[in-house]
Short mmCIF file of C-alpha atoms and ligand atoms in Angstrom, two decimals:
data_model
loop_
_atom_site.label_atom_id
_atom_site.label_comp_id
_atom_site.label_asym_id
_atom_site.label_seq_id
_atom_site.Cartn_x
_atom_site.Cartn_y
_atom_site.Cartn_z
CA UNK A 1 -134.70 149.88 47.11
CA UNK A 2 -135.46 151.15 43.64
CA UNK A 3 -132.80 150.94 40.97
CA UNK A 4 -132.87 154.67 40.21
CA UNK A 5 -134.14 156.75 43.06
CA UNK A 6 -133.57 160.18 41.53
CA UNK A 7 -135.00 160.84 38.09
CA UNK A 8 -132.93 162.69 35.53
CA UNK A 9 -134.49 166.14 35.06
CA UNK A 10 -136.47 166.35 31.81
CA UNK A 11 -134.41 167.74 28.96
CA UNK A 12 -136.44 170.97 28.98
CA UNK A 13 -135.36 171.74 32.58
CA UNK A 14 -131.67 171.27 31.97
CA UNK A 15 -129.35 174.12 31.07
CA UNK A 16 -128.50 174.09 27.38
CA UNK A 17 -125.61 171.77 26.55
CA UNK A 18 -122.32 173.56 26.00
CA UNK A 19 -120.65 173.33 22.62
CA UNK A 20 -118.99 169.88 22.20
CA UNK A 21 -115.57 171.51 22.19
CA UNK A 22 -116.12 172.58 25.80
CA UNK A 23 -116.07 169.03 27.19
CA UNK A 24 -112.83 168.45 25.30
CA UNK A 25 -111.32 171.68 26.62
CA UNK A 26 -112.40 170.91 30.19
CA UNK A 27 -110.91 167.43 29.87
CA UNK A 28 -107.63 168.86 28.56
CA UNK A 29 -107.49 171.27 31.50
CA UNK A 30 -108.07 168.49 34.00
CA UNK A 31 -105.57 166.21 32.28
CA UNK A 32 -102.97 168.98 32.52
CA UNK A 33 -103.70 169.37 36.24
CA UNK A 34 -103.43 165.60 36.76
CA UNK A 35 -100.16 165.61 34.87
CA UNK A 36 -98.78 168.46 36.98
CA UNK A 37 -100.24 166.95 40.20
CA UNK A 38 -102.00 170.25 40.88
CA UNK A 39 -105.43 168.55 40.76
CA UNK A 40 -107.09 168.71 44.19
CA UNK A 41 -108.22 165.24 45.24
CA UNK A 42 -111.11 164.45 47.55
CA UNK A 43 -111.59 160.86 48.74
CA UNK A 44 -115.05 160.29 50.18
CA UNK A 45 -114.97 157.52 52.80
CA UNK A 46 -111.73 156.79 54.68
CA UNK A 47 -112.02 153.06 55.32
CA UNK A 48 -110.17 149.97 54.11
CA UNK A 49 -110.42 151.17 50.50
CA UNK A 50 -110.47 154.96 50.74
CA UNK A 51 -107.57 155.51 53.11
CA UNK A 52 -104.99 153.63 50.99
CA UNK A 53 -106.20 155.55 47.90
CA UNK A 54 -105.77 158.86 49.75
CA UNK A 55 -102.32 157.86 51.02
CA UNK A 56 -101.14 156.91 47.55
CA UNK A 57 -102.50 160.13 46.04
CA UNK A 58 -100.52 162.13 48.62
CA UNK A 59 -97.42 160.04 47.92
CA UNK A 60 -97.45 160.89 44.19
CA UNK A 61 -97.84 164.60 44.91
CA UNK A 62 -101.54 165.52 44.96
CA UNK A 63 -103.14 167.73 47.60
CA UNK A 64 -105.61 165.36 49.22
CA UNK A 65 -108.56 165.68 51.57
CA UNK A 66 -110.23 162.63 53.10
CA UNK A 67 -113.91 163.21 53.76
CA UNK A 68 -115.01 160.75 56.46
CA UNK A 69 -118.54 161.00 57.82
CA UNK A 70 -117.64 159.37 61.17
CA UNK A 71 -116.16 162.27 63.21
CA UNK A 72 -114.17 159.96 65.53
CA UNK A 73 -112.51 158.35 62.49
CA UNK A 74 -111.64 161.71 60.94
CA UNK A 75 -110.26 162.88 64.31
CA UNK A 76 -108.15 159.72 64.71
CA UNK A 77 -106.67 160.19 61.24
CA UNK A 78 -106.01 163.86 61.84
CA UNK A 79 -104.21 162.83 65.06
CA UNK A 80 -101.99 160.43 63.08
CA UNK A 81 -103.64 157.24 64.28
CA UNK A 82 -104.65 154.77 61.57
CA UNK A 83 -107.36 152.16 62.06
CA UNK A 84 -106.62 150.44 58.74
CA UNK A 85 -104.01 147.69 59.16
CA UNK A 86 -102.60 148.23 55.65
CA UNK A 87 -101.86 151.90 56.44
CA UNK A 88 -99.25 152.19 59.21
CA UNK A 89 -99.23 155.28 61.45
CA UNK A 90 -95.86 156.31 59.96
CA UNK A 91 -97.33 156.49 56.48
CA UNK A 92 -100.33 158.47 57.76
CA UNK A 93 -98.11 160.93 59.63
CA UNK A 94 -95.92 161.43 56.56
CA UNK A 95 -99.12 162.15 54.58
CA UNK A 96 -100.30 164.66 57.22
CA UNK A 97 -96.91 166.36 57.06
CA UNK A 98 -97.31 166.57 53.27
CA UNK A 99 -100.68 168.32 53.64
CA UNK A 100 -103.27 165.49 53.82
CA UNK A 101 -106.35 166.48 55.86
CA UNK A 102 -109.16 164.31 57.20
CA UNK A 103 -112.46 166.11 57.74
CA UNK A 104 -115.96 164.99 58.64
CA UNK A 105 -117.75 168.17 57.59
CA UNK A 106 -118.04 168.54 53.79
CA UNK A 107 -117.92 172.33 54.24
CA UNK A 108 -114.30 171.95 55.43
CA UNK A 109 -113.27 169.82 52.46
CA UNK A 110 -112.69 172.73 50.06
CA UNK A 111 -113.00 172.56 46.28
CA UNK A 112 -111.96 169.45 44.38
CA UNK A 113 -110.93 168.53 40.85
CA UNK A 114 -111.08 164.76 41.35
CA UNK A 115 -113.41 163.03 43.82
CA UNK A 116 -113.16 159.30 44.53
CA UNK A 117 -116.12 157.65 46.26
CA UNK A 118 -115.24 154.68 48.49
CA UNK A 119 -118.25 154.34 50.78
CA UNK A 120 -119.87 151.07 51.93
CA UNK A 121 -122.32 149.13 49.78
CA UNK A 122 -123.88 146.59 52.16
CA UNK A 123 -126.98 144.45 51.79
CA UNK A 124 -130.15 145.29 53.65
CA UNK A 125 -132.68 142.46 53.91
CA UNK A 126 -130.85 140.74 51.04
CA UNK A 127 -131.09 143.75 48.69
CA UNK A 128 -128.40 146.31 47.76
CA UNK A 129 -128.27 149.27 50.13
CA UNK A 130 -126.94 152.15 48.06
CA UNK A 131 -127.89 154.83 50.58
CA UNK A 132 -124.21 155.61 51.35
CA UNK A 133 -123.45 156.08 47.66
CA UNK A 134 -126.54 158.28 47.30
CA UNK A 135 -125.49 160.41 50.28
CA UNK A 136 -121.95 160.77 48.94
CA UNK A 137 -123.18 161.73 45.44
CA UNK A 138 -125.62 164.26 46.91
CA UNK A 139 -122.83 165.80 49.00
CA UNK A 140 -120.57 166.02 45.95
CA UNK A 141 -123.35 167.52 43.79
CA UNK A 142 -123.53 170.50 46.16
CA UNK A 143 -119.83 171.21 45.61
CA UNK A 144 -119.39 170.14 42.02
CA UNK A 145 -117.66 172.55 39.66
CA UNK A 146 -117.38 172.40 35.90
CA UNK A 147 -114.47 170.27 34.72
CA UNK A 148 -114.26 168.04 37.81
CA UNK A 149 -114.01 164.24 37.71
CA UNK A 150 -115.96 161.88 39.97
CA UNK A 151 -115.02 158.21 40.20
CA UNK A 152 -117.06 155.61 42.02
CA UNK A 153 -115.01 152.76 43.50
CA UNK A 154 -117.62 151.15 45.76
CA UNK A 155 -118.62 147.68 44.63
CA UNK A 156 -122.09 147.68 43.11
CA UNK A 157 -124.37 146.18 40.46
CA UNK A 158 -123.82 147.07 36.78
CA UNK A 159 -125.62 150.27 35.88
CA UNK A 160 -125.18 152.16 39.17
CA UNK A 161 -122.80 154.85 37.92
CA UNK A 162 -124.94 155.88 34.97
CA UNK A 163 -128.40 155.25 36.38
CA UNK A 164 -128.01 156.33 40.00
CA UNK A 165 -124.87 158.43 40.46
CA UNK A 166 -125.02 160.55 37.27
CA UNK A 167 -128.57 161.90 37.91
CA UNK A 168 -127.69 162.70 41.53
CA UNK A 169 -124.60 164.62 40.46
CA UNK A 170 -126.61 166.42 37.77
CA UNK A 171 -128.70 167.96 40.54
CA UNK A 172 -125.76 170.39 40.62
CA UNK A 173 -127.13 171.79 37.36
CA UNK A 174 -124.05 170.51 35.50
CA UNK A 175 -124.35 167.81 32.87
CA UNK A 176 -122.43 164.53 33.12
CA UNK A 177 -119.99 164.12 30.28
CA UNK A 178 -120.39 167.70 29.04
CA UNK A 179 -119.54 169.74 32.11
CA UNK A 180 -118.13 167.17 34.50
CA UNK A 181 -116.58 163.75 34.05
CA UNK A 182 -117.72 160.52 35.61
CA UNK A 183 -116.32 157.01 35.78
CA UNK A 184 -116.12 153.77 37.70
CA UNK A 185 -113.01 151.92 38.83
CA UNK A 186 -113.39 148.82 40.99
CA UNK A 187 -111.13 148.42 44.00
CA UNK A 188 -109.12 145.22 44.17
CA UNK A 189 -107.50 145.78 47.53
CA UNK A 190 -106.72 142.58 49.42
CA UNK A 191 -106.19 143.54 53.07
CA UNK A 192 -103.11 141.89 54.56
CA UNK A 193 -101.67 140.82 51.18
CA UNK A 194 -97.97 141.70 51.27
CA UNK A 195 -97.29 140.81 47.61
CA UNK A 196 -100.16 142.53 45.80
CA UNK A 197 -100.91 146.02 47.03
CA UNK A 198 -102.61 149.11 45.66
CA UNK A 199 -99.72 150.13 43.39
CA UNK A 200 -98.78 146.85 41.68
CA UNK A 201 -102.30 145.47 41.23
CA UNK A 202 -103.63 146.47 37.78
CA UNK A 203 -106.65 148.78 38.05
CA UNK A 204 -109.66 148.54 35.76
CA UNK A 205 -110.87 152.00 34.67
CA UNK A 206 -113.92 153.26 32.78
CA UNK A 207 -115.87 156.39 32.00
CA UNK A 208 -119.39 157.22 30.92
CA UNK A 209 -117.91 158.58 27.68
CA UNK A 210 -114.56 159.01 25.99
CA UNK A 211 -113.40 162.24 27.76
CA UNK A 212 -114.43 160.77 31.12
CA UNK A 213 -112.54 157.55 30.43
CA UNK A 214 -109.42 159.52 29.45
CA UNK A 215 -109.56 161.47 32.72
CA UNK A 216 -110.12 158.35 34.86
CA UNK A 217 -107.31 156.55 33.03
CA UNK A 218 -104.90 159.46 33.53
CA UNK A 219 -105.74 159.87 37.21
CA UNK A 220 -105.26 156.19 38.11
CA UNK A 221 -102.32 155.96 35.72
CA UNK A 222 -100.64 158.43 38.08
CA UNK A 223 -101.34 156.19 41.11
CA UNK A 224 -100.77 152.59 39.97
CA UNK A 225 -98.35 150.68 37.75
CA UNK A 226 -100.94 149.53 35.21
CA UNK A 227 -104.48 150.54 34.25
CA UNK A 228 -106.87 148.36 32.25
CA UNK A 229 -109.46 150.46 30.40
CA UNK A 230 -112.83 148.90 29.59
CA UNK A 231 -115.56 150.19 27.31
CA UNK A 232 -118.28 151.22 29.75
CA UNK A 233 -118.91 151.83 33.43
CA UNK A 234 -121.35 148.88 33.50
CA UNK A 235 -118.58 146.62 32.17
CA UNK A 236 -116.21 147.84 34.90
CA UNK A 237 -118.91 147.31 37.52
CA UNK A 238 -119.39 143.77 36.23
CA UNK A 239 -115.63 143.07 36.38
CA UNK A 240 -115.63 143.39 40.16
CA UNK A 241 -118.69 141.21 40.59
CA UNK A 242 -117.29 138.61 38.18
CA UNK A 243 -114.03 138.44 40.17
CA UNK A 244 -115.77 138.03 43.51
CA UNK A 245 -118.46 135.66 42.26
CA UNK A 246 -115.69 133.51 40.74
CA UNK A 247 -113.98 133.27 44.14
CA UNK A 248 -117.22 132.72 46.01
CA UNK A 249 -118.35 129.89 43.74
CA UNK A 250 -114.95 128.16 43.73
CA UNK A 251 -114.66 128.35 47.52
CA UNK A 252 -118.14 126.82 47.75
CA UNK A 253 -117.04 124.07 45.36
CA UNK A 254 -114.07 123.02 47.53
CA UNK A 255 -116.11 123.41 50.70
CA UNK A 256 -118.77 121.04 49.43
CA UNK A 257 -116.11 118.67 48.13
CA UNK A 258 -114.36 118.76 51.53
CA UNK A 259 -117.56 117.62 53.24
CA UNK A 260 -118.05 114.76 50.76
CA UNK A 261 -114.35 113.76 50.85
CA UNK A 262 -114.48 113.51 54.64
CA UNK A 263 -117.57 111.30 54.44
CA UNK A 264 -115.82 109.14 51.82
CA UNK A 265 -112.63 108.91 53.88
CA UNK A 266 -110.50 110.75 51.29
CA UNK A 267 -107.92 113.44 52.12
CA UNK A 268 -109.21 116.55 50.31
CA UNK A 269 -106.02 118.49 51.07
CA UNK A 270 -103.83 115.88 49.40
CA UNK A 271 -106.15 115.94 46.38
CA UNK A 272 -106.00 119.75 46.18
CA UNK A 273 -102.19 119.73 46.45
CA UNK A 274 -101.91 117.18 43.68
CA UNK A 275 -104.42 118.99 41.44
CA UNK A 276 -102.43 122.20 41.97
CA UNK A 277 -99.46 120.58 40.22
CA UNK A 278 -101.38 120.97 36.95
CA UNK A 279 -99.73 123.96 35.28
CA UNK A 280 -102.84 124.99 33.31
CA UNK A 281 -106.62 124.97 33.68
CA UNK A 282 -106.74 124.60 37.48
CA UNK A 283 -106.72 127.25 40.18
CA UNK A 284 -106.15 126.34 43.80
CA UNK A 285 -108.92 127.10 46.31
CA UNK A 286 -108.98 125.58 49.79
CA UNK A 287 -111.79 124.74 52.21
CA UNK A 288 -112.41 126.71 55.37
CA UNK A 289 -115.01 127.73 57.95
CA UNK A 290 -116.94 129.91 55.47
CA UNK A 291 -116.51 133.26 53.74
CA UNK A 292 -116.38 136.69 55.36
CA UNK A 293 -115.32 140.28 54.89
CA UNK A 294 -117.06 143.04 53.06
CA UNK A 295 -116.89 141.38 49.62
CA UNK A 296 -117.54 137.67 49.17
CA UNK A 297 -120.66 137.25 51.32
CA UNK A 298 -122.18 140.40 49.76
CA UNK A 299 -121.03 141.24 46.24
CA UNK A 300 -122.38 138.16 44.41
CA UNK A 301 -125.80 139.00 45.85
CA UNK A 302 -125.62 142.43 44.19
CA UNK A 303 -125.31 140.60 40.89
CA UNK A 304 -128.03 138.05 41.57
CA UNK A 305 -130.34 140.88 42.75
CA UNK A 306 -129.77 142.74 39.48
CA UNK A 307 -130.33 139.61 37.40
CA UNK A 308 -133.55 138.84 39.26
CA UNK A 309 -134.74 142.45 39.09
CA UNK A 310 -133.94 143.01 35.44
CA UNK A 311 -134.39 139.56 33.92
CA UNK A 312 -136.68 137.85 36.43
CA UNK A 313 -134.24 134.95 36.64
CA UNK A 314 -132.34 133.28 39.45
CA UNK A 315 -128.54 133.35 39.36
CA UNK A 316 -128.31 129.72 40.47
CA UNK A 317 -124.54 129.57 40.98
CA UNK A 318 -124.68 132.47 43.43
CA UNK A 319 -127.63 131.02 45.33
CA UNK A 320 -125.96 127.62 45.63
CA UNK A 321 -122.60 129.09 46.66
CA UNK A 322 -124.35 131.17 49.36
CA UNK A 323 -126.07 128.07 50.65
CA UNK A 324 -122.89 125.97 50.83
CA UNK A 325 -120.67 128.70 52.31
CA UNK A 326 -123.26 129.76 54.88
CA UNK A 327 -123.47 126.14 56.07
CA UNK A 328 -119.73 125.89 56.81
CA UNK A 329 -119.73 127.32 60.39
CA UNK A 330 -122.31 124.69 61.35
CA UNK A 331 -120.27 121.99 59.66
CA UNK A 332 -117.13 123.07 61.54
CA UNK A 333 -118.98 122.87 64.87
CA UNK A 334 -120.30 119.41 63.97
CA UNK A 335 -116.75 118.28 63.16
CA UNK A 336 -115.53 119.73 66.47
CA UNK A 337 -118.26 117.82 68.27
CA UNK A 338 -117.39 114.56 66.49
CA UNK A 339 -113.68 114.98 67.21
CA UNK A 340 -114.31 115.55 70.91
CA UNK A 341 -116.72 112.63 70.92
CA UNK A 342 -114.02 110.31 69.58
CA UNK A 343 -111.97 111.34 72.63
CA UNK A 344 -114.83 110.62 75.04
CA UNK A 345 -115.72 114.26 75.57
CA UNK A 346 -118.89 116.23 75.00
CA UNK A 347 -118.76 119.71 73.50
CA UNK A 348 -121.07 120.79 76.30
CA UNK A 349 -118.73 121.84 79.14
CA UNK A 350 -115.55 121.54 77.07
CA UNK A 351 -113.05 124.37 76.94
CA UNK A 352 -112.48 125.41 73.31
CA UNK A 353 -109.69 127.77 72.32
CA UNK A 354 -110.57 129.42 69.00
CA UNK A 355 -107.62 130.72 66.99
CA UNK A 356 -108.65 133.74 64.89
CA UNK A 357 -111.81 135.86 64.89
CA UNK A 358 -111.19 138.00 61.81
CA UNK A 359 -112.53 136.92 58.43
CA UNK A 360 -109.10 136.02 57.07
CA UNK A 361 -105.38 136.00 57.84
CA UNK A 362 -103.49 139.18 58.59
CA UNK A 363 -106.44 141.55 59.00
CA UNK A 364 -108.37 143.06 61.90
CA UNK A 365 -111.53 143.10 59.76
CA UNK A 366 -114.21 141.02 61.51
CA UNK A 367 -117.07 141.93 59.17
CA UNK A 368 -119.20 138.89 58.30
CA UNK A 369 -116.46 136.70 59.79
CA UNK A 370 -117.50 133.03 59.93
CA UNK A 371 -115.46 132.73 63.16
CA UNK A 372 -118.10 134.76 64.98
CA UNK A 373 -120.84 132.36 63.84
CA UNK A 374 -118.68 129.40 64.93
CA UNK A 375 -118.06 130.88 68.39
CA UNK A 376 -121.73 131.68 68.94
CA UNK A 377 -122.75 128.18 67.89
CA UNK A 378 -120.15 126.59 70.19
CA UNK A 379 -121.41 128.72 73.08
CA UNK A 380 -125.04 127.86 72.36
CA UNK A 381 -124.06 124.18 72.67
CA UNK A 382 -122.48 124.74 76.08
CA UNK A 383 -118.79 125.08 75.23
CA UNK A 384 -116.62 127.43 77.25
CA UNK A 385 -114.95 129.44 74.49
CA UNK A 386 -111.84 131.61 74.62
CA UNK A 387 -110.25 133.20 71.58
CA UNK A 388 -106.77 134.23 70.43
CA UNK A 389 -106.75 137.16 68.01
CA UNK A 390 -103.54 139.05 67.29
CA UNK A 391 -105.42 141.52 65.05
CA UNK A 392 -107.92 143.33 67.25
CA UNK A 393 -110.22 145.90 65.63
CA UNK A 394 -110.13 149.58 66.59
CA UNK A 395 -111.76 150.69 69.85
CA UNK A 396 -115.50 151.02 69.42
CA UNK A 397 -115.46 148.23 66.80
CA UNK A 398 -117.22 144.88 67.07
CA UNK A 399 -117.74 143.34 70.51
CA UNK A 400 -115.67 140.18 71.06
CA UNK A 401 -117.96 137.15 71.23
CA UNK A 402 -115.64 135.43 73.73
CA UNK A 403 -112.82 136.46 76.10
CA UNK A 404 -109.65 137.16 74.14
CA UNK A 405 -106.46 135.66 75.57
CA UNK A 406 -102.83 135.37 74.45
CA UNK A 407 -101.95 132.23 72.56
CA UNK A 408 -99.59 130.87 75.24
CA UNK A 409 -98.50 127.24 75.79
CA UNK A 410 -100.59 127.25 78.99
CA UNK A 411 -103.77 128.37 77.14
CA UNK A 412 -103.17 125.80 74.41
CA UNK A 413 -102.65 123.02 76.94
CA UNK A 414 -105.67 124.01 79.04
CA UNK A 415 -108.13 123.68 76.15
CA UNK A 416 -109.98 120.44 75.48
CA UNK A 417 -109.97 121.48 71.84
CA UNK A 418 -107.97 124.07 69.88
CA UNK A 419 -109.98 125.18 66.87
CA UNK A 420 -107.86 126.92 64.24
CA UNK A 421 -110.18 129.13 62.16
CA UNK A 422 -107.80 131.75 60.73
CA UNK A 423 -104.25 131.12 59.52
CA UNK A 424 -102.76 134.33 60.93
CA UNK A 425 -99.00 134.38 60.31
CA UNK A 426 -98.52 135.18 64.01
CA UNK A 427 -99.71 131.78 65.22
CA UNK A 428 -96.77 129.57 66.14
CA UNK A 429 -97.81 126.28 64.54
CA UNK A 430 -94.98 124.28 66.14
CA UNK A 431 -96.04 125.55 69.56
CA UNK A 432 -99.64 124.59 68.83
CA UNK A 433 -98.54 121.10 67.77
CA UNK A 434 -96.38 120.76 70.90
CA UNK A 435 -98.86 121.97 73.53
CA UNK A 436 -102.45 121.49 72.32
CA UNK A 437 -104.19 118.33 73.47
CA UNK A 438 -106.55 118.17 70.49
CA UNK A 439 -106.71 120.34 67.35
CA UNK A 440 -109.23 120.86 64.56
CA UNK A 441 -107.40 122.74 61.81
CA UNK A 442 -109.90 124.25 59.36
CA UNK A 443 -107.21 125.86 57.16
CA UNK A 444 -104.93 122.89 56.51
CA UNK A 445 -101.85 124.72 57.86
CA UNK A 446 -100.93 122.15 60.50
CA UNK A 447 -100.68 119.32 57.99
CA UNK A 448 -96.92 119.00 57.54
CA UNK A 449 -96.62 118.63 61.32
CA UNK A 450 -97.30 115.78 63.64
CA UNK A 451 -100.16 117.11 65.77
CA UNK A 452 -102.94 115.61 67.86
CA UNK A 453 -106.10 116.15 65.83
CA UNK A 454 -107.29 116.54 62.26
CA UNK A 455 -107.84 118.94 59.38
CA UNK A 456 -111.26 119.94 58.09
N1 NAD B 1 -112.46 146.15 52.18
C1 NAD B 1 -112.16 145.52 51.07
O1 NAD B 1 -111.35 144.62 51.05
C2 NAD B 1 -112.80 145.95 49.74
C3 NAD B 1 -112.20 145.49 48.56
C4 NAD B 1 -112.73 145.88 47.34
C5 NAD B 1 -113.87 146.68 47.31
N2 NAD B 1 -114.46 147.10 48.47
C6 NAD B 1 -115.63 147.97 48.34
O2 NAD B 1 -115.25 149.31 48.63
C7 NAD B 1 -116.32 149.99 49.28
C8 NAD B 1 -115.85 150.54 50.62
O3 NAD B 1 -115.45 149.45 51.43
P1 NAD B 1 -114.54 149.62 52.71
O4 NAD B 1 -114.09 148.25 53.07
O5 NAD B 1 -113.50 150.67 52.49
O6 NAD B 1 -115.61 150.16 53.77
P2 NAD B 1 -115.30 150.83 55.19
O7 NAD B 1 -116.54 150.67 55.99
O8 NAD B 1 -113.99 150.34 55.73
O9 NAD B 1 -115.09 152.36 54.82
C9 NAD B 1 -116.09 153.17 54.32
C10 NAD B 1 -116.02 154.49 55.06
O10 NAD B 1 -116.93 155.39 54.44
C11 NAD B 1 -117.48 156.21 55.46
N3 NAD B 1 -118.68 156.83 54.90
C12 NAD B 1 -119.91 156.32 54.73
N4 NAD B 1 -120.73 157.20 54.13
C13 NAD B 1 -120.00 158.31 53.91
C14 NAD B 1 -120.27 159.58 53.31
N5 NAD B 1 -121.46 159.86 52.78
N6 NAD B 1 -119.30 160.51 53.30
C15 NAD B 1 -118.08 160.23 53.82
N7 NAD B 1 -117.75 159.05 54.38
C16 NAD B 1 -118.69 158.10 54.41
C17 NAD B 1 -117.69 155.25 56.61
O11 NAD B 1 -117.82 155.93 57.84
C18 NAD B 1 -116.43 154.39 56.54
O12 NAD B 1 -115.39 154.90 57.34
C19 NAD B 1 -117.46 148.98 49.40
O13 NAD B 1 -118.31 149.12 48.29
C20 NAD B 1 -116.74 147.66 49.32
O14 NAD B 1 -117.57 146.63 48.83
C21 NAD B 1 -113.93 146.75 49.69
#
């Protein structure tokens, strides 16, 4: 893809800029509407990020429309059925009763004062795919009115809001900063996290100029406990990539260390526990079967792509972390093979019960899940794989790579190897310890127990 696909119209083709006071007046009008909760909110994309934003906006009193391009998703929401684990049906139904609408046709969305864009930003052939953001911005440009605010929340490389989104929105004939407001606010949602949710997690906010920043700050200030303003949209875009690259690199560090510690005969988990007693300068990360979800396997590559594209240099930490983390499913399968071997069994023909297919605990999100890679590798080596997954995705979602069964004592006992890949809170660890014949625990959760097997 190109970094800026739509050129800004030459100055001569633009309508004359309004007097500077106008931007200030428009901002004051919008701020008053935000304050009174009469601002009409449109959330574009009703997925893991967009639906919780829409629900919260309804909760604090805004009139909210969710624009969701997938008609079956919009219909499910409109029928009171949520496919996002963090949004229970009860909350959705209360929102519908308060006036929330989910639509798939932009023509049905009505006018908006604040639009929040929460559409996917995947990689295609290793490069950022911003086509969803482009589509959303083009849709909004057709309906943009003077004085409205647009905020991009999708994770992306620094520069996207100003270089890609602003020119697309200006196809409306309105000028960013003068006649409409534009900002970026990264989402920090952590699906399945009961302690840190949308409201109590501080939200970084930014605008392309001062009036825009004020509007973004006021809008999110009405939704969350604390906002953290930064000086530019590029800075806010970098915040998200810094956070995720930090996690990605540190997970790779413990993963590589776990492999070396095993080879050296040292208990990595004991070392991590002891290091975690240091009250400063250390942050606990634990090994596992790899990284998954919509963020860690993807976001750091947005940053390394930008660095390569702009500076011609390689972001070595990101490349190395990708290499280590992508190797983990293979390493897990090798460890499973070695463990079975020590018990006079071959992986080929063995029955393996995999615990957890999602990318992490407490979520039905299977995107980029390392469990899928592990299952496929086990199957390619001749194992008969079954899986236990208490968090199944919505109908029409990903196809299960193996038959899904309940995690019963009989299933545990029938497996030659139980392979714990996700530490879902629903797994009964005592039952696993009591009934499984052999366990490979890749998350270190079985450790306090006496169980037949080993940790990663
Ligand atoms: N899921 C997370 O934990 C998380 C956390 C932080 C940031 N993010 C970022 O937030 C963004 C959205 O992620 P998500 O997990 O919510 O994705 P998602 O796939 O769950 O949801 C996105 C939704 O947008 C819809 N959509 C796509 N194009 C559209 C358009 N033009 N108009 C209307 N709807 C459209 C899709 O059908 C989908 O339902 C991504 O950039 C992601 O990197 C995700």
